[in-house]
Amino acid sequence: MSIDKTSAPAGPHTVENPEAAAGSDVAVDPRLLVREQGFAGYVGEFKRKIRAGDLGSIPVVVGLIVIWAIFASLNSNFLTAGNLSDISVAMVGTGMIAVGIVFVLLLGEIDLSVGSVSGVAGATFAVLNITHGMAEWLALILAILTGAVAGAIHGFFFARVGVPAFAVTLAGLLFWNGFMLQILGSNGTINLDDSGLVAKLSGYYFSDVAAAYGLAVVAVVVFFLTTFFDNRRREAAGVPSRPLSEIIVRTVLLAVVAFAAAAVFNQYKGLPLAVVLFLAVLVITDFVLRRTAYGRKIFALGGSIEASRRAGINVAAVRISVYAISGTFAAIGGLFIASKITSANQGAGGGDLLMNAIAAAVIGGTSLFGGRGRTWNALLGVLVIVSIQYGLALQGIASPVQYMITGGVLLATVVIDAVTRKTQKSAGRA
């Protein structure tokens, strides 16, 4: 019996090299032909992605440019080195919490407790270090572990007991807020050491200009080498990969952004330690999500719980671990917030912190429906939110208006997410 090779679907190892495929009619992934079509090929690919609803980070990047342009036209101080540096430091606390939220949203779930957990972490550190005299490094570790344990508890009730995540984390919001008030005591505020370890998280700057430019060089070189060798492996396997010209263009764009940021930092106090730590967290968590089996399990659960279970994934374990991660980053964010004000008080974790953290993840591009997003979305989203806050503050606009504008931006993002998902379904990609 003869086999018709032309009817066989192209698999992930479709041969890309014509010589290697000589004598066969194996179908080739259309995306592999883009490089052969030059600029017109990339224009066509871009149109295809737009039609399929694959917008990526384009809307938020364009939105950020528009926001900066508007506020710069209203107030010349907005784009000054001092203001941009302050924005970059102020966004780290909320951004850290948003990183944990990204993990939860990838499951298609929610965590309403992160604000209260962040407050508990700051209060725990203050009580252990200031009230009881514990060493800063040990108090810091225990404060972060407090967040991890809180998140794991939420995950247990959700994954093992079957309580909806909304209900579990709402209960956690109330419980941990009460716990924070209890350990802070009647005074309600504990001031931190201005020159201590936690205070330096937001207050320390690398004043040497070589630090900022050196980090920019390292980021650009690592990005190019990583992308280049990853593409070599993909080409060898015969799967879609980017041509060298595209890698160079992406590297140049990254270099422009990196060196522009370094120049801005060096015009003020230097490279903030908070920004360095935040970028390190984003790189590590992005690697975990995109390059490890654990990360693939998270995306799988966000796509289909039943399919993941049948594939042998321990659904409960992954869910519990994700909520533990969310609690851990909530605690880290809480410590950065405490560092910013050098104190732990009864208002920590309250106000609009929870909504800003969730909004940052969603505005940055993480889907509320699960299965799509990256931790870099937290950076883009929180940058949008903090830029709006600082821009409105420079204009002397009151907090109620800030809330309304931020809410409008969040609604617009959710609408885009919903429309994108519907478009992808019609295109057969969701």
CSV table of C-alpha atoms in Angstrom, one decimal:
chain,number,residue,atom,x,y,z
A,1,MET,CA,0.0,0.0,0.0
A,2,SER,CA,1.4,3.4,-1.0
A,3,ILE,CA,1.4,6.4,1.3
A,4,ASP,CA,0.5,9.9,0.0
A,5,LYS,CA,3.1,12.1,1.7
A,6,THR,CA,1.5,15.3,0.5
A,7,SER,CA,-1.5,14.7,2.7
A,8,ALA,CA,0.5,14.4,5.8
A,9,PRO,CA,0.3,17.4,8.1
A,10,ALA,CA,3.5,19.3,8.9
A,11,GLY,CA,4.7,18.4,12.4
A,12,PRO,CA,6.9,20.4,14.7
A,13,HIS,CA,10.0,19.0,13.1
A,14,THR,CA,9.1,20.0,9.5
A,15,VAL,CA,12.3,20.1,7.4
A,16,GLU,CA,13.3,23.6,6.5
A,17,ASN,CA,16.4,22.9,4.4
A,18,PRO,CA,15.3,22.2,0.7
A,19,GLU,CA,18.3,19.9,0.2
A,20,ALA,CA,17.5,17.9,3.2
A,21,ALA,CA,13.9,17.6,2.0
A,22,ALA,CA,14.8,16.6,-1.6
A,23,GLY,CA,12.7,14.0,-3.1
A,24,SER,CA,9.7,14.6,-0.7
A,25,ASP,CA,6.7,16.9,-0.7
A,26,VAL,CA,6.5,17.6,3.0
A,27,ALA,CA,4.4,20.7,3.8
A,28,VAL,CA,6.3,23.6,5.2
A,29,ASP,CA,5.0,25.9,8.0
A,30,PRO,CA,4.1,29.2,6.2
A,31,ARG,CA,5.9,31.2,9.0
A,32,LEU,CA,9.1,29.7,7.8
A,33,LEU,CA,8.7,31.4,4.4
A,34,VAL,CA,8.6,34.9,6.0
A,35,ARG,CA,12.4,35.3,5.8
A,36,GLU,CA,12.4,34.5,2.1
A,37,GLN,CA,9.9,37.3,1.4
A,38,GLY,CA,11.9,40.1,2.9
A,39,PHE,CA,10.2,43.2,4.3
A,40,ALA,CA,6.9,42.3,2.5
A,41,GLY,CA,6.9,39.0,4.3
A,42,TYR,CA,7.1,40.7,7.7
A,43,VAL,CA,4.4,43.2,6.7
A,44,GLY,CA,2.1,40.3,5.7
A,45,GLU,CA,2.9,38.4,9.0
A,46,PHE,CA,2.1,41.5,11.0
A,47,LYS,CA,-1.3,41.9,9.2
A,48,ARG,CA,-2.0,38.2,9.9
A,49,LYS,CA,-1.3,38.6,13.6
A,50,ILE,CA,-3.6,41.7,13.8
A,51,ARG,CA,-6.4,39.8,12.0
A,52,ALA,CA,-5.9,36.9,14.4
A,53,GLY,CA,-6.0,39.2,17.4
A,54,ASP,CA,-2.4,38.6,18.3
A,55,LEU,CA,-1.7,42.2,19.4
A,56,GLY,CA,1.0,41.3,22.0
A,57,SER,CA,2.3,44.4,23.9
A,58,ILE,CA,1.6,46.8,21.1
A,59,PRO,CA,-1.5,48.5,22.7
A,60,VAL,CA,0.2,49.1,26.0
A,61,VAL,CA,3.4,50.4,24.5
A,62,VAL,CA,1.5,52.8,22.3
A,63,GLY,CA,-0.7,53.8,25.2
A,64,LEU,CA,2.4,54.5,27.4
A,65,ILE,CA,3.9,56.7,24.6
A,66,VAL,CA,0.6,58.6,24.4
A,67,ILE,CA,0.4,59.0,28.2
A,68,TRP,CA,4.0,60.4,28.4
A,69,ALA,CA,3.4,62.7,25.4
A,70,ILE,CA,0.2,64.1,27.0
A,71,PHE,CA,1.7,64.7,30.4
A,72,ALA,CA,5.0,66.1,28.9
A,73,SER,CA,2.9,68.6,27.0
A,74,LEU,CA,1.0,69.6,30.1
A,75,ASN,CA,4.0,69.8,32.4
A,76,SER,CA,7.6,70.1,31.4
A,77,ASN,CA,8.7,68.5,34.6
A,78,PHE,CA,7.2,65.1,33.8
A,79,LEU,CA,10.0,63.9,31.5
A,80,THR,CA,12.8,65.2,33.7
A,81,ALA,CA,15.4,62.7,35.0
A,82,GLY,CA,14.3,63.2,38.6
A,83,ASN,CA,10.6,62.5,37.9
A,84,LEU,CA,11.3,59.5,35.7
A,85,SER,CA,13.7,58.0,38.2
A,86,ASP,CA,11.1,58.5,41.0
A,87,ILE,CA,8.5,56.7,38.8
A,88,SER,CA,10.9,53.8,38.3
A,89,VAL,CA,11.5,53.4,42.0
A,90,ALA,CA,7.9,53.9,43.0
A,91,MET,CA,6.6,51.3,40.6
A,92,VAL,CA,8.7,48.4,42.1
A,93,GLY,CA,6.6,47.6,45.1
A,94,THR,CA,3.4,47.3,43.1
A,95,GLY,CA,5.3,45.7,40.3
A,96,MET,CA,6.6,42.9,42.5
A,97,ILE,CA,3.1,42.1,43.6
A,98,ALA,CA,1.9,42.2,40.0
A,99,VAL,CA,4.5,39.6,39.1
A,100,GLY,CA,2.8,37.2,41.5
A,101,ILE,CA,-0.6,38.1,40.1
A,102,VAL,CA,0.6,37.2,36.6
A,103,PHE,CA,1.2,33.7,37.8
A,104,VAL,CA,-2.3,33.4,39.2
A,105,LEU,CA,-4.0,35.0,36.2
A,106,LEU,CA,-2.2,32.5,33.9
A,107,LEU,CA,-4.3,29.8,35.7
A,108,GLY,CA,-7.4,31.9,35.0
A,109,GLU,CA,-7.9,32.6,38.7
A,110,ILE,CA,-7.6,35.6,41.0
A,111,ASP,CA,-5.9,36.5,44.3
A,112,LEU,CA,-7.5,39.2,46.3
A,113,SER,CA,-5.3,38.8,49.3
A,114,VAL,CA,-2.0,40.2,48.0
A,115,GLY,CA,-2.6,43.7,49.4
A,116,SER,CA,-3.1,42.4,52.9
A,117,VAL,CA,-0.3,39.9,52.6
A,118,SER,CA,2.1,42.6,51.6
A,119,GLY,CA,1.1,44.6,54.7
A,120,VAL,CA,1.6,41.6,56.9
A,121,ALA,CA,5.2,41.1,55.5
A,122,GLY,CA,6.1,44.7,56.2
A,123,ALA,CA,4.6,44.5,59.7
A,124,THR,CA,6.3,41.2,60.4
A,125,PHE,CA,9.7,42.6,59.5
A,126,ALA,CA,9.2,45.7,61.6
A,127,VAL,CA,8.0,43.8,64.7
A,128,LEU,CA,10.8,41.2,64.5
A,129,ASN,CA,13.6,43.7,63.7
A,130,ILE,CA,12.6,46.9,65.5
A,131,THR,CA,10.5,45.6,68.4
A,132,HIS,CA,12.3,42.3,69.1
A,133,GLY,CA,15.8,43.2,67.9
A,134,MET,CA,16.2,40.3,65.4
A,135,ALA,CA,18.9,40.6,62.8
A,136,GLU,CA,17.6,42.4,59.6
A,137,TRP,CA,18.5,39.6,57.2
A,138,LEU,CA,16.7,37.0,59.3
A,139,ALA,CA,13.7,39.2,59.8
A,140,LEU,CA,13.6,39.8,56.1
A,141,ILE,CA,13.7,36.1,55.2
A,142,LEU,CA,10.9,35.3,57.8
A,143,ALA,CA,8.8,38.2,56.4
A,144,ILE,CA,9.0,36.7,52.9
A,145,LEU,CA,8.3,33.2,54.2
A,146,THR,CA,5.2,34.6,55.9
A,147,GLY,CA,3.9,35.6,52.5
A,148,ALA,CA,4.8,32.2,51.0
A,149,VAL,CA,2.9,30.4,53.8
A,150,ALA,CA,-0.1,32.6,53.5
A,151,GLY,CA,-0.3,32.0,49.7
A,152,ALA,CA,0.2,28.2,50.2
A,153,ILE,CA,-2.7,28.2,52.7
A,154,HIS,CA,-4.9,29.9,50.1
A,155,GLY,CA,-3.8,27.5,47.5
A,156,PHE,CA,-4.5,24.5,49.7
A,157,PHE,CA,-8.1,25.5,50.3
A,158,PHE,CA,-8.6,26.2,46.6
A,159,ALA,CA,-6.9,23.2,45.2
A,160,ARG,CA,-7.5,20.5,47.8
A,161,VAL,CA,-10.7,21.5,49.5
A,162,GLY,CA,-12.3,23.0,46.4
A,163,VAL,CA,-13.3,26.4,47.7
A,164,PRO,CA,-13.4,29.0,44.9
A,165,ALA,CA,-10.3,31.1,44.7
A,166,PHE,CA,-12.3,34.3,44.9
A,167,ALA,CA,-13.9,33.3,48.2
A,168,VAL,CA,-10.6,31.9,49.7
A,169,THR,CA,-8.5,35.0,48.8
A,170,LEU,CA,-11.3,37.4,49.9
A,171,ALA,CA,-11.3,35.7,53.3
A,172,GLY,CA,-7.5,36.0,53.2
A,173,LEU,CA,-7.8,39.7,52.5
A,174,LEU,CA,-9.8,40.2,55.7
A,175,PHE,CA,-7.9,37.7,57.9
A,176,TRP,CA,-4.4,39.0,57.0
A,177,ASN,CA,-5.4,42.6,57.4
A,178,GLY,CA,-6.7,41.8,60.9
A,179,PHE,CA,-3.5,39.9,61.6
A,180,MET,CA,-1.4,42.9,60.6
A,181,LEU,CA,-3.3,45.2,62.8
A,182,GLN,CA,-2.9,42.7,65.7
A,183,ILE,CA,0.8,42.4,65.5
A,184,LEU,CA,1.4,46.2,65.0
A,185,GLY,CA,-0.4,46.8,68.3
A,186,SER,CA,-2.2,49.9,69.6
A,187,ASN,CA,0.6,52.3,68.3
A,188,GLY,CA,-0.2,51.2,64.7
A,189,THR,CA,3.1,52.5,63.2
A,190,ILE,CA,6.7,51.2,63.5
A,191,ASN,CA,9.4,53.2,62.0
A,192,LEU,CA,12.3,51.4,60.3
A,193,ASP,CA,16.0,52.1,60.5
A,194,ASP,CA,16.7,54.8,57.8
A,195,SER,CA,20.1,53.2,57.0
A,196,GLY,CA,19.0,49.6,57.4
A,197,LEU,CA,18.8,46.8,54.9
A,198,VAL,CA,15.1,47.2,54.0
A,199,ALA,CA,15.4,51.0,53.8
A,200,LYS,CA,18.2,50.6,51.2
A,201,LEU,CA,15.9,48.5,48.9
A,202,SER,CA,14.3,51.8,47.7
A,203,GLY,CA,16.8,54.3,48.9
A,204,TYR,CA,20.1,53.0,47.5
A,205,TYR,CA,21.5,54.2,44.2
A,206,PHE,CA,24.6,53.1,42.3
A,207,SER,CA,26.1,56.6,41.8
A,208,ASP,CA,28.9,55.5,39.5
A,209,VAL,CA,27.8,56.1,35.9
A,210,ALA,CA,29.5,52.9,34.9
A,211,ALA,CA,26.9,50.9,36.8
A,212,ALA,CA,23.9,52.0,34.7
A,213,TYR,CA,25.7,51.8,31.4
A,214,GLY,CA,27.3,48.5,32.4
A,215,LEU,CA,23.9,47.0,33.1
A,216,ALA,CA,22.7,48.3,29.7
A,217,VAL,CA,25.6,46.6,28.0
A,218,VAL,CA,25.1,43.3,29.8
A,219,ALA,CA,21.4,43.3,29.0
A,220,VAL,CA,21.9,44.0,25.3
A,221,VAL,CA,24.7,41.4,24.9
A,222,VAL,CA,22.9,38.7,26.8
A,223,PHE,CA,19.7,39.3,24.8
A,224,PHE,CA,21.5,39.1,21.5
A,225,LEU,CA,23.5,35.9,22.4
A,226,THR,CA,20.5,34.2,23.9
A,227,THR,CA,18.3,35.0,21.0
A,228,PHE,CA,20.9,34.1,18.4
A,229,PHE,CA,21.8,30.7,19.9
A,230,ASP,CA,18.2,29.9,20.5
A,231,ASN,CA,17.5,30.6,16.9
A,232,ARG,CA,20.3,28.3,15.8
A,233,ARG,CA,18.8,25.5,17.8
A,234,ARG,CA,15.4,26.2,16.3
A,235,GLU,CA,16.8,26.2,12.8
A,236,ALA,CA,18.6,22.9,13.4
A,237,ALA,CA,15.2,21.4,14.5
A,238,GLY,CA,13.4,22.9,11.5
A,239,VAL,CA,10.9,24.9,13.5
A,240,PRO,CA,10.0,28.6,12.9
A,241,SER,CA,12.8,31.0,13.9
A,242,ARG,CA,13.7,34.6,13.4
A,243,PRO,CA,16.3,35.7,10.8
A,244,LEU,CA,19.5,37.4,11.8
A,245,SER,CA,18.3,40.7,10.5
A,246,GLU,CA,15.3,40.7,12.8
A,247,ILE,CA,17.5,39.7,15.8
A,248,ILE,CA,19.7,42.7,15.0
A,249,VAL,CA,16.8,45.1,14.8
A,250,ARG,CA,15.4,43.8,18.1
A,251,THR,CA,18.8,44.1,19.7
A,252,VAL,CA,19.2,47.7,18.5
A,253,LEU,CA,15.8,48.7,19.8
A,254,LEU,CA,16.6,47.2,23.2
A,255,ALA,CA,20.0,49.0,23.2
A,256,VAL,CA,18.2,52.3,22.5
A,257,VAL,CA,15.8,51.8,25.4
A,258,ALA,CA,18.5,50.5,27.8
A,259,PHE,CA,21.0,53.2,27.1
A,260,ALA,CA,18.4,55.9,27.2
A,261,ALA,CA,17.2,54.7,30.6
A,262,ALA,CA,20.9,54.5,31.8
A,263,ALA,CA,21.4,58.1,30.7
A,264,VAL,CA,18.3,59.3,32.5
A,265,PHE,CA,19.3,57.5,35.8
A,266,ASN,CA,22.8,59.0,35.6
A,267,GLN,CA,21.4,62.5,35.2
A,268,TYR,CA,19.8,62.1,38.7
A,269,LYS,CA,21.1,60.0,41.5
A,270,GLY,CA,22.3,57.0,39.5
A,271,LEU,CA,21.0,53.5,39.0
A,272,PRO,CA,18.4,52.6,41.6
A,273,LEU,CA,19.0,49.2,43.4
A,274,ALA,CA,15.2,48.7,43.4
A,275,VAL,CA,15.1,48.8,39.6
A,276,VAL,CA,18.0,46.3,39.3
A,277,LEU,CA,16.3,43.9,41.6
A,278,PHE,CA,13.0,44.2,39.8
A,279,LEU,CA,14.6,43.6,36.4
A,280,ALA,CA,16.4,40.5,37.9
A,281,VAL,CA,13.1,39.2,39.1
A,282,LEU,CA,11.4,39.7,35.7
A,283,VAL,CA,14.2,37.9,33.9
A,284,ILE,CA,14.2,34.9,36.3
A,285,THR,CA,10.4,34.5,36.4
A,286,ASP,CA,10.2,34.9,32.6
A,287,PHE,CA,12.7,32.1,32.2
A,288,VAL,CA,10.8,29.9,34.6
A,289,LEU,CA,7.5,30.4,32.8
A,290,ARG,CA,8.8,30.1,29.2
A,291,ARG,CA,11.8,27.7,29.6
A,292,THR,CA,10.9,25.2,32.2
A,293,ALA,CA,8.5,22.2,32.5
A,294,TYR,CA,6.9,23.9,35.5
A,295,GLY,CA,6.1,27.0,33.5
A,296,ARG,CA,4.6,24.9,30.7
A,297,LYS,CA,2.4,23.2,33.3
A,298,ILE,CA,1.0,26.6,34.4
A,299,PHE,CA,0.2,27.6,30.9
A,300,ALA,CA,-1.4,24.2,30.3
A,301,LEU,CA,-3.7,24.6,33.3
A,302,GLY,CA,-4.7,28.0,32.1
A,303,GLY,CA,-5.7,26.4,28.8
A,304,SER,CA,-7.6,23.4,30.0
A,305,ILE,CA,-7.7,21.9,33.5
A,306,GLU,CA,-9.1,18.6,32.3
A,307,ALA,CA,-6.6,18.2,29.5
A,308,SER,CA,-3.8,18.9,31.9
A,309,ARG,CA,-5.1,16.4,34.3
A,310,ARG,CA,-5.3,13.7,31.6
A,311,ALA,CA,-1.7,14.6,30.6
A,312,GLY,CA,-0.5,13.6,34.0
A,313,ILE,CA,0.0,17.1,35.5
A,314,ASN,CA,-0.5,17.3,39.3
A,315,VAL,CA,-3.1,20.0,39.1
A,316,ALA,CA,-3.4,20.5,42.9
A,317,ALA,CA,0.3,20.8,43.4
A,318,VAL,CA,0.7,23.4,40.6
A,319,ARG,CA,-2.2,25.5,41.9
A,320,ILE,CA,-0.9,25.5,45.5
A,321,SER,CA,2.6,26.4,44.3
A,322,VAL,CA,1.3,29.2,42.2
A,323,TYR,CA,-0.6,30.8,45.1
A,324,ALA,CA,2.6,30.3,47.2
A,325,ILE,CA,4.5,32.3,44.6
A,326,SER,CA,1.8,35.0,44.6
A,327,GLY,CA,2.1,35.3,48.4
A,328,THR,CA,5.9,35.4,48.1
A,329,PHE,CA,5.9,38.3,45.7
A,330,ALA,CA,3.2,40.0,47.6
A,331,ALA,CA,5.5,39.9,50.7
A,332,ILE,CA,8.5,41.2,48.6
A,333,GLY,CA,6.4,44.0,47.3
A,334,GLY,CA,5.2,44.8,50.8
A,335,LEU,CA,8.9,45.1,51.9
A,336,PHE,CA,9.6,47.5,49.0
A,337,ILE,CA,6.6,49.6,49.9
A,338,ALA,CA,7.7,49.7,53.6
A,339,SER,CA,11.2,50.6,52.4
A,340,LYS,CA,9.8,53.5,50.4
A,341,ILE,CA,8.1,55.1,53.5
A,342,THR,CA,10.6,53.6,56.0
A,343,SER,CA,7.8,52.4,58.2
A,344,ALA,CA,5.1,49.7,58.7
A,345,ASN,CA,1.7,51.1,59.5
A,346,GLN,CA,-2.0,50.2,59.7
A,347,GLY,CA,-2.6,51.5,56.2
A,348,ALA,CA,-0.1,49.2,54.6
A,349,GLY,CA,-1.7,47.0,51.9
A,350,GLY,CA,-4.9,49.0,51.8
A,351,GLY,CA,-6.1,51.8,49.5
A,352,ASP,CA,-5.8,51.1,45.8
A,353,LEU,CA,-2.8,48.7,46.1
A,354,LEU,CA,-4.7,45.5,45.3
A,355,MET,CA,-6.5,47.0,42.4
A,356,ASN,CA,-3.3,48.6,41.0
A,357,ALA,CA,-1.4,45.3,41.2
A,358,ILE,CA,-4.2,43.4,39.4
A,359,ALA,CA,-4.6,46.3,36.9
A,360,ALA,CA,-0.9,46.3,36.2
A,361,ALA,CA,-0.8,42.7,35.2
A,362,VAL,CA,-3.9,43.0,33.0
A,363,ILE,CA,-3.0,46.4,31.5
A,364,GLY,CA,0.4,44.9,30.6
A,365,GLY,CA,-1.2,42.2,28.5
A,366,THR,CA,-1.9,39.2,30.8
A,367,SER,CA,-5.2,37.7,29.9
A,368,LEU,CA,-8.0,37.5,32.6
A,369,PHE,CA,-9.1,34.3,31.0
A,370,GLY,CA,-5.9,32.4,31.6
A,371,GLY,CA,-3.2,30.9,29.5
A,372,ARG,CA,-1.7,34.0,28.0
A,373,GLY,CA,0.8,36.5,29.5
A,374,ARG,CA,4.4,37.1,30.6
A,375,THR,CA,5.9,38.6,33.8
A,376,TRP,CA,7.2,41.4,31.7
A,377,ASN,CA,3.6,42.5,31.4
A,378,ALA,CA,3.8,43.5,35.0
A,379,LEU,CA,6.6,46.0,34.1
A,380,LEU,CA,4.6,47.6,31.3
A,381,GLY,CA,1.3,47.7,33.3
A,382,VAL,CA,2.7,49.2,36.4
A,383,LEU,CA,4.7,51.7,34.4
A,384,VAL,CA,1.4,52.9,32.8
A,385,ILE,CA,-0.3,53.1,36.2
A,386,VAL,CA,2.4,54.9,38.1
A,387,SER,CA,3.0,57.3,35.1
A,388,ILE,CA,-0.7,58.3,35.2
A,389,GLN,CA,-0.5,58.8,39.0
A,390,TYR,CA,2.6,61.0,38.8
A,391,GLY,CA,1.3,62.9,35.8
A,392,LEU,CA,-2.0,63.7,37.5
A,393,ALA,CA,-0.2,64.6,40.7
A,394,LEU,CA,2.0,67.1,38.9
A,395,GLN,CA,-1.2,68.6,37.5
A,396,GLY,CA,-2.6,68.8,41.1
A,397,ILE,CA,-5.5,66.5,40.2
A,398,ALA,CA,-7.2,64.9,43.2
A,399,SER,CA,-7.1,61.2,44.1
A,400,PRO,CA,-10.8,60.6,43.1
A,401,VAL,CA,-10.1,61.6,39.6
A,402,GLN,CA,-6.9,59.5,39.5
A,403,TYR,CA,-9.0,56.4,40.6
A,404,MET,CA,-11.6,57.1,37.8
A,405,ILE,CA,-8.9,57.5,35.1
A,406,THR,CA,-7.0,54.4,36.2
A,407,GLY,CA,-10.4,52.5,36.3
A,408,GLY,CA,-11.1,53.7,32.7
A,409,VAL,CA,-7.7,52.5,31.5
A,410,LEU,CA,-8.3,49.1,33.2
A,411,LEU,CA,-11.7,48.8,31.6
A,412,ALA,CA,-10.3,49.6,28.1
A,413,THR,CA,-7.7,47.0,28.6
A,414,VAL,CA,-10.2,44.3,29.7
A,415,VAL,CA,-12.3,45.2,26.7
A,416,ILE,CA,-9.3,44.8,24.4
A,417,ASP,CA,-8.5,41.4,26.0
A,418,ALA,CA,-12.1,40.2,25.6
A,419,VAL,CA,-12.2,41.3,21.9
A,420,THR,CA,-8.8,39.8,21.3
A,421,ARG,CA,-9.9,36.5,22.7
A,422,LYS,CA,-13.1,36.5,20.6
A,423,THR,CA,-11.0,37.3,17.5
A,424,GLN,CA,-8.6,34.5,18.2
A,425,LYS,CA,-11.5,32.0,18.6
A,426,SER,CA,-12.9,33.1,15.2
A,427,ALA,CA,-9.4,32.6,13.8
A,428,GLY,CA,-9.2,29.1,15.3
A,429,ARG,CA,-6.3,30.0,17.6
A,430,ALA,CA,-8.0,29.8,21.0
